[in-house]
Amino acid sequence: MNQDTQSIYPYPIAQHLRSHSQLIYGCMGLGGGWNENPIAKADIKQAQAVIETCLEHNINIFDHADIYTFGKAEQVFGEVLKQMPSLREQMSIQSKCGIRFADECGVKRYDFSATWINHSVDQILSRLHIEQLDVLMLHRPDPLADMEELVKTLSALHQSGKVKYIGMSNMHVSQLKYFQSLLPLPIICNQIELSLGSLGAINDSIEPSHHYDGLFEYSQTQNIQIQAWGALFQGQFTKEITDDTPMNVRHTASLINDLAQKYSVSKEAIVLAFLTRLPVAIQPIIGTTNLERITHCAQVNKCLLSHTDWYALLESARNHDVP
Ligand SMILES: NC(=O)c1ccc[n+]([C@@H]2O[C@H](COP(=O)([O-])OP(=O)(O)OC[C@H]3O[C@@H](n4cnc5c(N)ncnc54)[C@H](OP(=O)(O)O)[C@@H]3O)[C@@H](O)[C@H]2O)c1
C-alpha cells in the first residue's frame, strides 16, 4: 500500500492482504471475449497494458476465475507472465473454481468434487504459467458439496504448495461459519456483489432481514477480507445519461459528479470510495479494461468521504432515506 493510502485509511485490511492494494483488478474482461476464438496477439497486448497500468497505480491483486472468457483471461495473463516473468513477484494472483458450464455430461452446475477441483487448479496454474496460486476461491456455494471430500481436497492443495490461501465467493455468513468450522486453514477472503447499485450487504447491516445479516461483523472478527465484485456497477453511475437512465441513477450520478469536484477526484473514485469508507475495509474489484478508467479508479486512494456525504450517496442509491 502506498503512503497516500496509509495516511487516509485508518482501517485494517485482513492480515494476509495487508501488503497489497486497496483495489483489486478483475480480469473477467481480458482474453478477447466469451467466444471460441483463439487468443490473438492484440488480446495479450491488452492484458500487458492493463497489468502495467495497474502496477503503476499500486493495484497489485489480480482476480481470475477458471471460467472467465472460457479460460482465455488466464491464458493471456499467463502469456504476459511468460514473456515478463519478473512481474509475478510484484503481484498476488487469485482464481476461482467450482462452476462447470453445460457439457456432454450435463447442464451448467457447481462441482466441488476432488476430481473437478484438482483438474481446475492444474489448468489454472498451467494457463497462468505459475507454480502457485496465492488464493484459490470456491466460486459459488454448491448445495450438494461433500464437505469431507472438499476439506481434504483444499487441505491437500495447500500442502502440495499449489495453493497458498483459501478464499470463498458469494457465501453468506452461515456458509462461511460452517466452512470455517470444518476447514483447518483460515478463510482469508469472501467475494460478494457490492456497489452503489447492489446494496444488499449494506442494507442488511441497517435493516437485518436478509442473507448478509452480520457479514461485516463476522468478517471483521475472523479477519476475512471482503472483496466487492461489480464495484463500478458496470459504469451505470459514471457513463453518459440517456433517456433510458432511471431517475434515481440520474440523481446519484449527479451527486457523484458534485462530490468528484468537491474531493478533486474522478467520478469512479467516488463510486469506489463509497465502499472503501466502510470500516470493514472492503477491497473493490474493478473490471474495466479501459486504461484511463483504471487510472481514474486509482484515485480512490485520495478520497475519504465524510460521514454526511456517504449517507447522501446511500440515500440516493437506495432511492429513499434510512429508517
Ligand atoms: N465472484 C463472482 O461471482 C464474480 C462475479 C462477477 C465478477 N467478478 C469479478 O469482479 C470483476 C468486476 O466485475 P464486473 O466487470 O462485473 O464489474 P464492474 O467493474 O462494475 O464493471 C466493469 C464493466 O463496466 C464497464 N464500465 C465501467 N465504467 C464505465 C463507464 N464509465 N462507461 C462505460 N462502461 C463502463 C466496463 O467497460 P470498459 O472495459 O469499457 O471500461 C466493464 O465492462 C470481474 O472482472 C471479476 O474479476 C466476480
Coordinates of C-alpha atoms and ligand atoms in Angstrom, one line a residue:
M1 CA 0.0 0.0 0.0
N2 CA 1.4 3.4 -0.8
Q3 CA 1.9 6.4 1.5
D4 CA -1.3 8.2 0.4
T5 CA -3.4 5.1 1.3
Q6 CA -1.7 4.7 4.6
S7 CA -2.4 8.3 5.6
I8 CA -6.1 8.2 4.6
Y9 CA -7.3 4.8 5.6
P10 CA -7.5 4.1 9.3
Y11 CA -9.0 0.7 8.9
P12 CA -7.1 -2.6 8.8
I13 CA -7.1 -4.8 5.8
A14 CA -7.0 -8.6 6.6
Q15 CA -3.5 -9.5 7.6
H16 CA -2.7 -11.7 4.6
L17 CA -3.6 -9.0 2.1
R18 CA -2.2 -6.0 4.0
S19 CA 0.8 -5.6 1.9
H20 CA -1.4 -5.5 -1.2
S21 CA -3.6 -2.8 -2.7
Q22 CA -6.9 -1.4 -1.7
L23 CA -8.2 -2.1 -5.2
I24 CA -8.2 -5.5 -7.0
Y25 CA -8.2 -5.8 -10.8
G26 CA -10.8 -8.1 -12.1
C27 CA -9.6 -10.0 -15.2
M28 CA -13.0 -11.1 -16.5
G29 CA -12.8 -8.6 -19.4
L30 CA -9.5 -10.0 -20.7
G31 CA -8.9 -12.7 -23.3
G32 CA -11.0 -11.4 -26.2
G33 CA -14.5 -12.1 -25.1
W34 CA -16.8 -15.0 -24.3
N35 CA -16.4 -16.8 -27.6
E36 CA -14.5 -19.7 -29.1
N37 CA -12.0 -17.6 -31.0
P38 CA -8.4 -18.4 -30.0
I39 CA -6.5 -15.7 -28.2
A40 CA -4.9 -13.1 -30.5
K41 CA -1.7 -11.0 -30.1
A42 CA -3.9 -8.0 -29.5
D43 CA -5.5 -9.7 -26.5
I44 CA -2.1 -10.4 -25.0
K45 CA -1.1 -6.8 -25.7
Q46 CA -4.2 -5.6 -24.0
A47 CA -3.5 -7.8 -20.9
Q48 CA 0.0 -6.4 -20.7
A49 CA -1.2 -2.8 -20.9
V50 CA -3.7 -3.5 -18.2
I51 CA -1.2 -5.2 -15.9
E52 CA 1.3 -2.5 -16.4
T53 CA -1.2 0.3 -15.8
C54 CA -2.5 -1.4 -12.6
L55 CA 1.0 -1.9 -11.2
E56 CA 1.9 1.7 -11.9
H57 CA -1.0 2.6 -9.7
N58 CA -0.2 0.1 -6.9
I59 CA -3.1 -2.2 -7.9
N60 CA -1.4 -5.5 -7.4
I61 CA -4.0 -8.1 -6.7
F62 CA -5.4 -9.8 -9.9
D63 CA -8.7 -11.6 -9.7
H64 CA -9.4 -14.5 -12.1
A65 CA -11.7 -17.5 -12.4
D66 CA -11.2 -20.6 -14.5
I67 CA -14.3 -19.8 -16.4
Y68 CA -13.6 -16.2 -17.4
T69 CA -13.8 -15.9 -21.2
F70 CA -13.7 -19.7 -21.2
G71 CA -10.1 -19.8 -19.7
K72 CA -8.8 -17.2 -22.1
A73 CA -8.5 -14.4 -19.5
E74 CA -6.0 -16.6 -17.6
Q75 CA -4.3 -17.7 -20.8
V76 CA -3.5 -14.1 -22.0
F77 CA -2.4 -13.2 -18.4
G78 CA -0.1 -16.2 -18.4
E79 CA 1.4 -15.3 -21.8
V80 CA 2.3 -11.9 -20.3
L81 CA 3.9 -13.6 -17.3
K82 CA 5.8 -15.9 -19.6
Q83 CA 7.2 -13.0 -21.5
M84 CA 7.9 -10.9 -18.4
P85 CA 8.5 -13.3 -15.5
S86 CA 9.6 -10.6 -13.1
L87 CA 6.0 -9.3 -12.9
R88 CA 5.0 -12.4 -10.9
E89 CA 6.7 -11.2 -7.7
Q90 CA 5.0 -7.9 -7.9
M91 CA 1.5 -9.2 -7.7
S92 CA -0.9 -11.5 -5.8
I93 CA -3.0 -13.8 -8.1
Q94 CA -6.3 -15.3 -7.1
S95 CA -8.6 -17.5 -9.1
K96 CA -11.8 -19.4 -8.6
C97 CA -13.2 -22.8 -9.5
G98 CA -16.3 -24.9 -9.0
I99 CA -18.6 -23.7 -11.8
R100 CA -19.0 -26.1 -14.8
F101 CA -20.6 -25.0 -18.0
A102 CA -23.1 -27.3 -19.7
D103 CA -21.2 -30.1 -21.5
E104 CA -21.8 -33.6 -22.8
C105 CA -22.1 -34.8 -19.1
G106 CA -24.9 -32.4 -18.1
V107 CA -26.3 -28.9 -17.6
K108 CA -24.5 -25.9 -16.1
R109 CA -23.7 -26.9 -12.5
Y110 CA -21.4 -26.4 -9.5
D111 CA -18.9 -29.1 -8.8
F112 CA -16.7 -29.3 -5.7
S113 CA -15.6 -32.9 -6.2
A114 CA -11.9 -33.6 -5.7
T115 CA -11.6 -34.6 -9.3
W116 CA -13.0 -31.4 -10.7
I117 CA -11.2 -29.1 -8.3
N118 CA -7.8 -30.7 -8.8
H119 CA -8.3 -30.6 -12.6
S120 CA -9.3 -26.9 -12.4
V121 CA -6.3 -25.9 -10.3
D122 CA -3.9 -27.8 -12.6
Q123 CA -5.5 -26.0 -15.6
I124 CA -5.4 -22.6 -13.9
L125 CA -1.7 -23.0 -13.0
S126 CA -0.8 -24.1 -16.4
R127 CA -2.7 -21.3 -18.2
L128 CA -1.2 -18.7 -15.9
H129 CA 2.3 -20.2 -16.2
I130 CA 2.8 -20.1 -12.4
E131 CA 3.6 -22.7 -9.8
Q132 CA 1.4 -21.5 -7.0
L133 CA -1.9 -19.6 -6.7
D134 CA -1.9 -17.0 -3.9
V135 CA -5.6 -17.6 -3.3
L136 CA -8.0 -20.3 -4.6
M137 CA -11.6 -19.4 -4.1
L138 CA -14.8 -21.5 -4.4
H139 CA -16.8 -19.5 -6.9
R140 CA -20.3 -20.2 -5.7
P141 CA -21.7 -22.4 -2.9
D142 CA -22.6 -25.9 -4.1
P143 CA -25.6 -27.3 -2.1
L144 CA -24.5 -30.8 -3.0
A145 CA -20.9 -30.4 -1.8
D146 CA -19.4 -33.4 0.0
M147 CA -17.8 -31.4 2.8
E148 CA -15.4 -34.1 4.0
E149 CA -14.0 -34.6 0.4
L150 CA -13.9 -30.8 -0.2
V151 CA -11.9 -30.1 3.0
K152 CA -9.5 -32.9 2.2
T153 CA -9.0 -31.6 -1.3
L154 CA -8.4 -28.0 -0.3
S155 CA -6.0 -29.0 2.5
A156 CA -4.0 -31.2 0.1
L157 CA -3.8 -28.4 -2.4
H158 CA -2.4 -26.2 0.3
Q159 CA 0.0 -28.8 1.5
S160 CA 1.3 -29.5 -2.0
G161 CA 2.1 -25.8 -2.4
K162 CA -0.2 -25.3 -5.4
V163 CA -2.4 -23.0 -3.4
K164 CA -1.2 -20.6 -0.7
Y165 CA -4.5 -19.4 0.8
I166 CA -8.2 -20.4 0.6
G167 CA -11.0 -17.9 -0.1
M168 CA -14.7 -18.0 -0.8
S169 CA -17.0 -16.2 -3.1
N170 CA -20.7 -15.4 -2.9
M171 CA -21.0 -17.0 0.5
H172 CA -23.4 -16.0 3.2
V173 CA -22.4 -15.7 6.9
S174 CA -23.8 -19.1 7.8
Q175 CA -21.9 -20.7 4.9
L176 CA -18.7 -19.0 5.9
K177 CA -19.1 -20.1 9.5
Y178 CA -19.8 -23.7 8.5
F179 CA -16.9 -23.9 6.2
Q180 CA -14.5 -22.3 8.7
S181 CA -15.6 -24.8 11.4
L182 CA -14.5 -27.7 9.1
L183 CA -11.5 -26.3 7.3
P184 CA -8.2 -26.5 9.1
L185 CA -7.0 -23.4 7.2
P186 CA -8.1 -19.8 7.6
I187 CA -10.6 -18.5 5.0
I188 CA -8.9 -15.3 4.1
C189 CA -11.5 -13.6 1.9
N190 CA -15.0 -13.7 0.6
Q191 CA -16.1 -12.0 -2.6
I192 CA -19.7 -10.6 -2.8
E193 CA -21.5 -8.4 -5.3
L194 CA -21.5 -4.9 -3.7
S195 CA -21.6 -1.4 -5.1
L196 CA -23.7 1.7 -5.0
G197 CA -26.1 -0.2 -7.3
S198 CA -26.0 -3.5 -5.4
L199 CA -26.5 -2.5 -1.8
G200 CA -27.6 -5.9 -0.3
A201 CA -24.9 -6.2 2.3
I202 CA -25.1 -2.6 3.4
N203 CA -28.9 -2.6 3.5
D204 CA -28.8 -5.8 5.6
S205 CA -26.4 -4.1 8.0
I206 CA -29.1 -1.4 8.5
E207 CA -32.2 -3.5 8.5
P208 CA -31.2 -7.1 9.3
S209 CA -33.5 -9.3 7.4
H210 CA -31.7 -11.0 4.6
H211 CA -28.8 -13.3 3.9
Y212 CA -25.9 -10.9 4.5
D213 CA -27.1 -10.1 8.0
G214 CA -23.9 -10.0 10.2
L215 CA -21.5 -10.5 7.3
F216 CA -19.4 -7.4 8.0
E217 CA -19.1 -8.1 11.7
Y218 CA -18.2 -11.8 11.2
S219 CA -15.7 -11.0 8.5
Q220 CA -14.0 -8.4 10.8
T221 CA -13.8 -10.7 13.8
Q222 CA -12.5 -13.6 11.7
N223 CA -10.1 -11.4 9.6
I224 CA -11.9 -12.4 6.4
Q225 CA -11.3 -9.8 3.7
I226 CA -14.4 -8.8 1.8
Q227 CA -13.9 -8.2 -1.9
A228 CA -16.6 -6.4 -3.8
W229 CA -17.3 -7.5 -7.3
G230 CA -19.3 -5.3 -9.8
A231 CA -17.9 -2.4 -7.7
L232 CA -18.3 0.1 -10.6
F233 CA -21.8 -1.2 -11.2
Q234 CA -20.8 -1.6 -14.9
G235 CA -20.3 2.2 -15.1
Q236 CA -24.0 3.0 -14.7
F237 CA -23.4 5.9 -12.4
T238 CA -20.4 7.3 -14.4
K239 CA -21.3 6.9 -18.0
E240 CA -23.4 9.2 -20.2
I241 CA -27.0 9.7 -19.1
T242 CA -29.5 8.6 -21.7
D243 CA -33.3 8.8 -22.0
D244 CA -33.5 5.2 -20.5
T245 CA -31.5 6.1 -17.4
P246 CA -33.7 5.6 -14.3
M247 CA -34.4 8.8 -12.2
N248 CA -32.6 7.5 -9.1
V249 CA -29.5 6.6 -11.2
R250 CA -29.6 10.1 -12.7
H251 CA -29.8 11.7 -9.3
T252 CA -27.0 9.6 -7.9
A253 CA -24.8 10.3 -11.0
S254 CA -25.3 14.0 -10.5
L255 CA -24.4 13.7 -6.8
I256 CA -21.3 11.7 -7.8
N257 CA -20.4 14.5 -10.2
D258 CA -20.7 17.1 -7.5
L259 CA -18.7 15.0 -5.0
A260 CA -16.0 14.4 -7.6
Q261 CA -15.5 18.1 -7.8
K262 CA -15.7 18.6 -4.1
Y263 CA -13.0 16.0 -3.4
S264 CA -11.0 16.7 -6.6
V265 CA -11.1 13.1 -7.7
S266 CA -12.7 11.2 -10.6
K267 CA -16.3 10.1 -10.6
E268 CA -15.1 6.4 -10.5
A269 CA -13.1 7.2 -7.3
I270 CA -16.3 8.5 -5.6
V271 CA -18.2 5.3 -6.6
L272 CA -15.4 3.2 -5.1
A273 CA -14.9 5.5 -2.1
F274 CA -18.5 4.7 -1.1
L275 CA -17.2 1.1 -0.5
T276 CA -13.8 1.8 0.9
R277 CA -15.4 4.2 3.5
L278 CA -16.8 1.2 5.3
P279 CA -14.8 0.3 8.4
V280 CA -14.7 -3.4 7.3
A281 CA -12.0 -2.3 4.8
I282 CA -13.6 -3.6 1.6
Q283 CA -11.4 -4.2 -1.4
P284 CA -13.4 -3.2 -4.6
I285 CA -12.7 -5.3 -7.7
I286 CA -12.6 -3.2 -10.8
G287 CA -13.4 -4.9 -14.1
T288 CA -12.7 -2.1 -16.6
T289 CA -10.3 -2.7 -19.4
N290 CA -10.1 1.0 -20.2
L291 CA -6.6 2.2 -19.1
E292 CA -7.8 5.7 -18.4
R293 CA -10.6 4.4 -16.2
I294 CA -8.1 2.2 -14.3
T295 CA -6.2 5.4 -13.6
H296 CA -9.4 7.2 -12.5
C297 CA -10.2 4.3 -10.2
A298 CA -6.8 4.5 -8.5
Q299 CA -7.7 8.0 -7.3
V300 CA -9.9 6.3 -4.6
N301 CA -6.8 6.3 -2.5
K302 CA -7.1 10.1 -2.3
C303 CA -10.7 10.1 -1.1
L304 CA -12.2 9.5 2.3
L305 CA -15.9 10.5 2.1
S306 CA -17.3 12.4 5.0
H307 CA -20.0 10.7 7.1
T308 CA -22.7 13.0 5.7
D309 CA -21.6 12.6 2.1
W310 CA -21.6 8.8 2.5
Y311 CA -25.2 8.8 3.7
A312 CA -26.2 11.2 0.9
L313 CA -24.9 8.7 -1.6
L314 CA -26.6 5.8 0.3
E315 CA -29.9 7.6 0.4
S316 CA -29.7 8.5 -3.3
A317 CA -28.8 5.0 -4.4
R318 CA -31.4 3.3 -2.2
N319 CA -33.9 5.8 -3.5
H320 CA -35.2 6.5 0.0
D321 CA -33.9 7.6 3.3
V322 CA -32.7 5.2 6.0
P323 CA -35.4 4.1 8.5
Ligands
LIG1 N1 -17.2 -13.8 -7.6 C1 -18.1 -13.6 -8.6 O1 -19.1 -14.3 -8.6 C2 -17.9 -12.5 -9.6 C3 -18.9 -12.2 -10.5 C4 -18.7 -11.2 -11.4 C5 -17.4 -10.5 -11.4 N2 -16.4 -10.9 -10.6 C6 -15.1 -10.2 -10.6 O2 -15.3 -8.8 -10.4 C7 -14.7 -8.1 -11.5 C8 -15.5 -6.8 -11.8 O3 -16.8 -7.2 -12.2 P1 -17.6 -6.5 -13.3 O4 -16.7 -6.4 -14.5 O5 -18.9 -7.2 -13.5 O6 -18.0 -5.1 -12.7 P2 -17.6 -3.6 -12.9 O7 -16.1 -3.3 -12.6 O8 -18.6 -2.9 -12.1 O9 -17.9 -3.2 -14.4 C9 -16.9 -3.3 -15.4 C10 -17.6 -3.1 -16.7 O10 -18.3 -1.9 -16.7 C11 -17.9 -1.1 -17.8 N3 -17.7 0.3 -17.4 C12 -17.3 0.8 -16.2 N4 -17.3 2.1 -16.2 C13 -17.8 2.5 -17.4 C14 -18.1 3.8 -18.0 N5 -17.9 4.9 -17.3 N6 -18.7 3.8 -19.2 C15 -18.8 2.6 -19.9 N7 -18.6 1.4 -19.4 C16 -18.1 1.3 -18.2 C17 -16.5 -1.7 -18.2 O11 -16.3 -1.4 -19.6 P3 -14.8 -0.9 -20.1 O12 -14.0 -2.2 -20.0 O13 -15.0 -0.4 -21.5 O14 -14.4 0.1 -19.1 C18 -16.7 -3.2 -17.9 O15 -17.4 -3.8 -19.0 C19 -14.6 -9.1 -12.7 O16 -13.6 -8.8 -13.6 C20 -14.3 -10.4 -11.9 O17 -13.0 -10.4 -11.6 C21 -16.6 -11.8 -9.6

